[in-house]
mmCIF file of C-alpha atoms in Angstrom:
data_model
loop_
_atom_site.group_PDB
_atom_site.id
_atom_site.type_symbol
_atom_site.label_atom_id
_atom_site.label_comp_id
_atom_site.label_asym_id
_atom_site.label_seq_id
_atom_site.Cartn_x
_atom_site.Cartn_y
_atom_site.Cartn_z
ATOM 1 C CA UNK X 19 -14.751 26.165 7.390
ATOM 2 C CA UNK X 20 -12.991 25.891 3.718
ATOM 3 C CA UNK X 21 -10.258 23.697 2.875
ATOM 4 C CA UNK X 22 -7.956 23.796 -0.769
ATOM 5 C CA UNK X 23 -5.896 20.852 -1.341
ATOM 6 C CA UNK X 24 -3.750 20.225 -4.346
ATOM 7 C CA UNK X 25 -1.322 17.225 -5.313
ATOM 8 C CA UNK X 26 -2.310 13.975 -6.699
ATOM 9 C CA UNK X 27 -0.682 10.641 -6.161
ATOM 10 C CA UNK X 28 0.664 8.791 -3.338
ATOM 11 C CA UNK X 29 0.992 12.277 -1.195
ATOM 12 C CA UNK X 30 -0.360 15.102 -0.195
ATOM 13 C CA UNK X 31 -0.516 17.978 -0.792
ATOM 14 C CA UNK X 32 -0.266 21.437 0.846
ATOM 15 C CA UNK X 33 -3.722 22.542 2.162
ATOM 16 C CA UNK X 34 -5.202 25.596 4.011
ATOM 17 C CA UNK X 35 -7.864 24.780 6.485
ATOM 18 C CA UNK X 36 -9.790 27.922 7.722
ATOM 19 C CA UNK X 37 -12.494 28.616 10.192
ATOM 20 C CA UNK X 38 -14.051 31.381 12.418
ATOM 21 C CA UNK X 39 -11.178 31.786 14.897
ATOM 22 C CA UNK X 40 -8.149 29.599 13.260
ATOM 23 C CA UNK X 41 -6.344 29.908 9.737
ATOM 24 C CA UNK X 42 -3.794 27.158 9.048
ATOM 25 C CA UNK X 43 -1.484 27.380 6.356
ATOM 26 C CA UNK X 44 1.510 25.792 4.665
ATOM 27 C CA UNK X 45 5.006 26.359 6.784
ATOM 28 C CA UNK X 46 7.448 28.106 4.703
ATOM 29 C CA UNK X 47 10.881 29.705 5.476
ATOM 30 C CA UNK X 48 9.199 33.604 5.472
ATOM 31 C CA UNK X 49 7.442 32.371 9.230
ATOM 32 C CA UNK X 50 10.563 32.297 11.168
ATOM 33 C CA UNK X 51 10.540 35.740 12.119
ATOM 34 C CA UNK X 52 6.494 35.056 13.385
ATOM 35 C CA UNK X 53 7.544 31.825 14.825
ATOM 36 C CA UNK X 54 10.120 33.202 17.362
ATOM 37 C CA UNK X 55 7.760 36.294 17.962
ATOM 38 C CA UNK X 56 5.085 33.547 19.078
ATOM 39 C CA UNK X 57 7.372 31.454 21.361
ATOM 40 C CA UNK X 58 8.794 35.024 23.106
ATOM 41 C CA UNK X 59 6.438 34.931 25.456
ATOM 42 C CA UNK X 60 6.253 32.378 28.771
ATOM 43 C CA UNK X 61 7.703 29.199 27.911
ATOM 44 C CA UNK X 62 7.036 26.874 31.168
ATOM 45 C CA UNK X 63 4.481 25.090 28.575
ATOM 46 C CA UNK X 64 7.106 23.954 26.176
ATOM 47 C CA UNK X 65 8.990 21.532 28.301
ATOM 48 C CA UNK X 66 7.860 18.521 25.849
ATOM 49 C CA UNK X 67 7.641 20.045 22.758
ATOM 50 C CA UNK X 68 10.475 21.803 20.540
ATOM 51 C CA UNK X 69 10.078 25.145 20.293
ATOM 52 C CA UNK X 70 12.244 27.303 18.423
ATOM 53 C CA UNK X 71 13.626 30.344 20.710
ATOM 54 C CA UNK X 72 15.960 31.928 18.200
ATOM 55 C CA UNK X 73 15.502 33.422 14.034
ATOM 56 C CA UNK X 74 18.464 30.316 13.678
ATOM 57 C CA UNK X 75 16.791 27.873 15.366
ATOM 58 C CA UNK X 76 13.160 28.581 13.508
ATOM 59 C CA UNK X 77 14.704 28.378 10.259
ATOM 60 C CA UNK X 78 16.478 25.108 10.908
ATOM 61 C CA UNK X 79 12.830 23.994 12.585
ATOM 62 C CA UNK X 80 11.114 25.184 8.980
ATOM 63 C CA UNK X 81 13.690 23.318 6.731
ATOM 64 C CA UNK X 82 12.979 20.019 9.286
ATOM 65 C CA UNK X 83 9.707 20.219 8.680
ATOM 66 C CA UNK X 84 10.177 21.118 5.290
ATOM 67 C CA UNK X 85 12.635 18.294 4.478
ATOM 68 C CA UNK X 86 9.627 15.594 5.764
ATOM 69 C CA UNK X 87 7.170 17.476 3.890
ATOM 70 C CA UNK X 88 9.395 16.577 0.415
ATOM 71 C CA UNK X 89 9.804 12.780 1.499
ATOM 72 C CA UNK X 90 6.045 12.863 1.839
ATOM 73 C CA UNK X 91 6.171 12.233 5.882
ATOM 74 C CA UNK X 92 4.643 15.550 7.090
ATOM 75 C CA UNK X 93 2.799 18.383 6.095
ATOM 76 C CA UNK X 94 3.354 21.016 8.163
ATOM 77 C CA UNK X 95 1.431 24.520 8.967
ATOM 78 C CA UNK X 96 1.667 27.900 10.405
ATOM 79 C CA UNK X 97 -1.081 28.621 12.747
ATOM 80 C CA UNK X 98 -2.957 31.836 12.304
ATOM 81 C CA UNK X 99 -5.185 33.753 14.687
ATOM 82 C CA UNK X 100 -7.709 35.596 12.413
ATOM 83 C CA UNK X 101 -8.925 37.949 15.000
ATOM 84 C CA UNK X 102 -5.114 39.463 15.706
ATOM 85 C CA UNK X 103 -4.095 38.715 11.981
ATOM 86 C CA UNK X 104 -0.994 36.790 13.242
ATOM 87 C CA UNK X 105 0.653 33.609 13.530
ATOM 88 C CA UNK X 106 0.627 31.887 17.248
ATOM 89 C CA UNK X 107 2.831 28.853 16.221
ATOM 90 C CA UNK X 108 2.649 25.754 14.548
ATOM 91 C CA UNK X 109 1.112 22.243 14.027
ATOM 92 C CA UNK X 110 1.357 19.419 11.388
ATOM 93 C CA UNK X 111 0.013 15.919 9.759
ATOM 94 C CA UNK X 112 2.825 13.800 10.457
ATOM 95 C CA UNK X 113 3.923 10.164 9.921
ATOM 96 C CA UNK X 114 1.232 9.926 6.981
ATOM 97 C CA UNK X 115 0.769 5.798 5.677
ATOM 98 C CA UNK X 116 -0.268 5.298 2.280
ATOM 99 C CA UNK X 117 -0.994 1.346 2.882
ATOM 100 C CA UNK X 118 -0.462 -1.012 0.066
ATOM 101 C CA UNK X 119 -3.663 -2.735 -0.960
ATOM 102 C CA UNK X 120 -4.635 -5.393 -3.810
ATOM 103 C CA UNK X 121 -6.198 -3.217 -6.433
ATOM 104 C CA UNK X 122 -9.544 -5.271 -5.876
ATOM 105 C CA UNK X 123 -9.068 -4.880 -2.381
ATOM 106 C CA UNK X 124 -12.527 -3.122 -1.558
ATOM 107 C CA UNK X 125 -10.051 -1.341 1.351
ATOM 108 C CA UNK X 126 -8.014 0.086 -1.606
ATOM 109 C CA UNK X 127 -7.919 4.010 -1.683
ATOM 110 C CA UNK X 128 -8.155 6.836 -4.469
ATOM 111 C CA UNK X 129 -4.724 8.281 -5.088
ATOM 112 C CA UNK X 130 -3.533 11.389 -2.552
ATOM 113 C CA UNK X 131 -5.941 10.055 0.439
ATOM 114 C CA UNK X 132 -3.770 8.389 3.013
ATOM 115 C CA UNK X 133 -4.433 5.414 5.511
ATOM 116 C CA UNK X 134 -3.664 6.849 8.648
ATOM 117 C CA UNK X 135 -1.927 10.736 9.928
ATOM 118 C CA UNK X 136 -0.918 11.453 12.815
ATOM 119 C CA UNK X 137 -1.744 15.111 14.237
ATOM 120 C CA UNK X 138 0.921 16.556 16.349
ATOM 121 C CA UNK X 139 4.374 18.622 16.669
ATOM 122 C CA UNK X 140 1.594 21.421 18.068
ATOM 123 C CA UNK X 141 2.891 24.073 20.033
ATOM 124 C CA UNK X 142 1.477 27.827 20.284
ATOM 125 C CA UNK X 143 2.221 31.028 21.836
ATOM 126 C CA UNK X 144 1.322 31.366 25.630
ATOM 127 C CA UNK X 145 -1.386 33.500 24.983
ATOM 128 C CA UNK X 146 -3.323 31.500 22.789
ATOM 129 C CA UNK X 147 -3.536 28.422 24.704
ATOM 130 C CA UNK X 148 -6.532 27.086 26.268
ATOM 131 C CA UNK X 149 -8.765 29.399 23.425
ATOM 132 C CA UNK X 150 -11.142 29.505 20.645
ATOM 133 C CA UNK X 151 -8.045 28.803 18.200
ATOM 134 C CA UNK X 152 -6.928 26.480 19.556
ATOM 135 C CA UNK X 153 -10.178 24.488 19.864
ATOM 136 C CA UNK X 154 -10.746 25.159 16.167
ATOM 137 C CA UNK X 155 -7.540 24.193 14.729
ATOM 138 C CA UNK X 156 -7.789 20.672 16.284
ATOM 139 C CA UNK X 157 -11.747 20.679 14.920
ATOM 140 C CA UNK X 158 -9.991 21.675 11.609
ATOM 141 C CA UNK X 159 -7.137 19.284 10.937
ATOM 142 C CA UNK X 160 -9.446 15.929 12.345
ATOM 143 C CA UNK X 161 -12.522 17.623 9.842
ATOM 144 C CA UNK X 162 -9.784 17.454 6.955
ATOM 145 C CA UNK X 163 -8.052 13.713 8.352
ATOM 146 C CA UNK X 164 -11.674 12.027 8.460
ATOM 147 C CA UNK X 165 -13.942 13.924 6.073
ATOM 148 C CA UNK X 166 -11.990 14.750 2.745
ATOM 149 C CA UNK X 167 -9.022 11.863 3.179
ATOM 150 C CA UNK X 168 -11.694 10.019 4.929
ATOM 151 C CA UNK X 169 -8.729 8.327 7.059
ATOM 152 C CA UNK X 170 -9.110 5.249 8.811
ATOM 153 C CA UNK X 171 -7.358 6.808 12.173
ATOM 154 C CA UNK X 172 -5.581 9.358 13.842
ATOM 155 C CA UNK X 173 -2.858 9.192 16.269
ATOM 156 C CA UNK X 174 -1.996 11.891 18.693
ATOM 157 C CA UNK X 175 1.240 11.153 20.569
ATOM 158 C CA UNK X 176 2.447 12.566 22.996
ATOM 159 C CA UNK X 177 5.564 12.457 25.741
ATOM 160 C CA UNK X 178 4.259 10.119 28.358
ATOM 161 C CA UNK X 179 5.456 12.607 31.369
ATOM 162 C CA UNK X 180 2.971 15.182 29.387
ATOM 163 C CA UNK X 181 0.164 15.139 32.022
ATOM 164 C CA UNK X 182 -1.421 18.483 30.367
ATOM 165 C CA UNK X 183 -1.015 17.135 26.684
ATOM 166 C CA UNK X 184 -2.526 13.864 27.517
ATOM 167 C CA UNK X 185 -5.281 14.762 29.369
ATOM 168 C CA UNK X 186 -6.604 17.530 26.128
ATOM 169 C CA UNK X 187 -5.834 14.425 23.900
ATOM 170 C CA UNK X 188 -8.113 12.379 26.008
ATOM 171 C CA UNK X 189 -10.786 14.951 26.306
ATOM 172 C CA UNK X 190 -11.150 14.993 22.260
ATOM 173 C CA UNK X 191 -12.065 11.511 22.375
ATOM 174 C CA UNK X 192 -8.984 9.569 22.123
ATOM 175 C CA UNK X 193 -8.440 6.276 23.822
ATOM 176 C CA UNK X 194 -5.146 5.589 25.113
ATOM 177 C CA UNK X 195 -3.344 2.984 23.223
ATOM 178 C CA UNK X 196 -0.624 2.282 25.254
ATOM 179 C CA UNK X 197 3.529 3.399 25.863
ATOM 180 C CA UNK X 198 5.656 3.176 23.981
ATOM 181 C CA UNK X 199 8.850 2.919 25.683
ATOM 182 C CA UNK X 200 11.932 4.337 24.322
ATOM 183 C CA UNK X 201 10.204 5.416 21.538
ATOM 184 C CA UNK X 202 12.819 8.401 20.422
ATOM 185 C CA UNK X 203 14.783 11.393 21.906
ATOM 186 C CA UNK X 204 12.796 13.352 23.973
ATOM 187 C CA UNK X 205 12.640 17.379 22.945
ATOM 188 C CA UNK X 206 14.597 17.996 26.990
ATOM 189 C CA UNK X 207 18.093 15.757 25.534
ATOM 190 C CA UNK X 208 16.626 12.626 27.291
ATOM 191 C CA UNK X 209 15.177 9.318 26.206
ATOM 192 C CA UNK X 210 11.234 9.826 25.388
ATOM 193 C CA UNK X 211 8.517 7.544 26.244
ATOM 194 C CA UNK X 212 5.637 8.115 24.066
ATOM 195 C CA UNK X 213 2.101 7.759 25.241
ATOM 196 C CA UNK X 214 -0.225 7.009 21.928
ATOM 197 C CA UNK X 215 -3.395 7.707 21.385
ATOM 198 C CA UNK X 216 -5.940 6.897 18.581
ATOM 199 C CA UNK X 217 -9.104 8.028 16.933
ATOM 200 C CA UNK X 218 -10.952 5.591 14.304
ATOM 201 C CA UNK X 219 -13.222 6.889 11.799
ATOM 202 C CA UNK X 220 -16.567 5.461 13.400
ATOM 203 C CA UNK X 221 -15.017 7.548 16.788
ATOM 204 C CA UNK X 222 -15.178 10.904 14.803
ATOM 205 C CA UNK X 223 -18.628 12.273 14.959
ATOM 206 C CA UNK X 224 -18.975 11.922 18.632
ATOM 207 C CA UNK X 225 -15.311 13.294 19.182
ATOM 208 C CA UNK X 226 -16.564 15.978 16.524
ATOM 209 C CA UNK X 227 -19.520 16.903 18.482
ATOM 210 C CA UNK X 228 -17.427 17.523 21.610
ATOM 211 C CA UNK X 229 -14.925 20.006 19.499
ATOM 212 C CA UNK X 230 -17.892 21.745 18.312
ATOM 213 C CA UNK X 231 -19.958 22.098 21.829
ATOM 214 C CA UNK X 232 -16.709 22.989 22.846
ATOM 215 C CA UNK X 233 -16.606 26.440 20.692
ATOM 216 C CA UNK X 234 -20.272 27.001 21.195
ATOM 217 C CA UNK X 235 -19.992 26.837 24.942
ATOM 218 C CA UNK X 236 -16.260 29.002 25.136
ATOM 219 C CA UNK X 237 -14.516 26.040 26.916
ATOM 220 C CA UNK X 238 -11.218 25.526 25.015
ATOM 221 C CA UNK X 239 -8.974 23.451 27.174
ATOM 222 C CA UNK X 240 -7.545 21.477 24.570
#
């Protein structure tokens, strides 16, 4: 697994995180045309999660995610299956906290290595659920969050009627945190209830082990 990361100061920057099975790689406006490909397939899995159906409606997803990437919110990527050489969706960092520290706090943090990130806004083609990818992707982005921004937690969220999403959250080795009721519009029009999730730093290497057994053994439910 490689990573490249660029950008100093109180964000970060673009980053491509590569394994065996997964490539991910910075959004841009060129993926819309892969991004609907990906979602043309069955869509019963994409009741929680926006998922762009049309070119129009994947270019105004890209220039969302885009727009949060510039105000230092989100960093969003394509996702790449190596084996077929093409993309299968997209995932991001999202809601990333720079905290403000004294600078003789010994909790202070280099410049460019954030607090907390949240992993989410994941959604992939129907055929590439439940695989190796899949699997690896997650392995790769939590790998980047813990080990080279050495973060003190992630959150995974998720839409509390999300049985499937919650229970793969759960399975990495995040403990539920509670709901959070109201929490925004939901991606079906309505009113969402979130159900968070955490991982702290000293949770990582037994949530990393799983990820990994996980890809040795060819069981890749989340």
């Amino acid at each position: 697994m490689s990573a490249v990361a660029v950008t100093p100061g109180r964000r970060v920057g673009p980053v491509i995180l590569e394994g065996r099975h997964a490539r991910l790689g910075p959004l841009t406006p060129v993926h819309a045309p892969a991004l609907v490909e990906a979602a043309s397939g069955r869509r019963d899995s994409y009741g929680f999660t926006v998922v762009p159906g049309t070119l129009a409606e994947a270019r105004t997803y890209i220039e969302s995610a885009l727009a949060d990437q510039a105000a230092g919110r989100a960093l969003p990527f394509a996702t790449l299956a190596r084996a077929a050489g093409r993309v299968i969706g997209s995932t991001r960092f999202g809601n990333i906290e720079f905290w403000t520290w004294p600078a003789d706090s010994p909790h202070a943090r280099p410049d460019g290595t954030p607090d907390v990130v949240e992993i989410g806004w994941t959604w992939l083609a129907a055929d590439a659920q439940r695989t190796a990818v899949n699997t690896e992707a997650k392995l790769l982005m939590l790998t980047h969050a813990f080990e080279t921004w050495r973060v003190r937690a992630v959150k995974l969220n998720t839409d509390a009627r999300n049985a499937r999403s919650r229970a793969a959250i759960e399975r990495i080795g995040a403990r539920f945190d509670g709901v959070l009721r109201a929490h925004r519009p939901a991606s079906d029009g309505g009113i969402r209830h979130t159900a968070a999730f955490s991982l702290l730093a000293e949770e990582w290497p037994a949530a990393r082990a799983k990820l990994r057994a996980r890809l040795t053994e060819g069981h890749h439910t989340p």
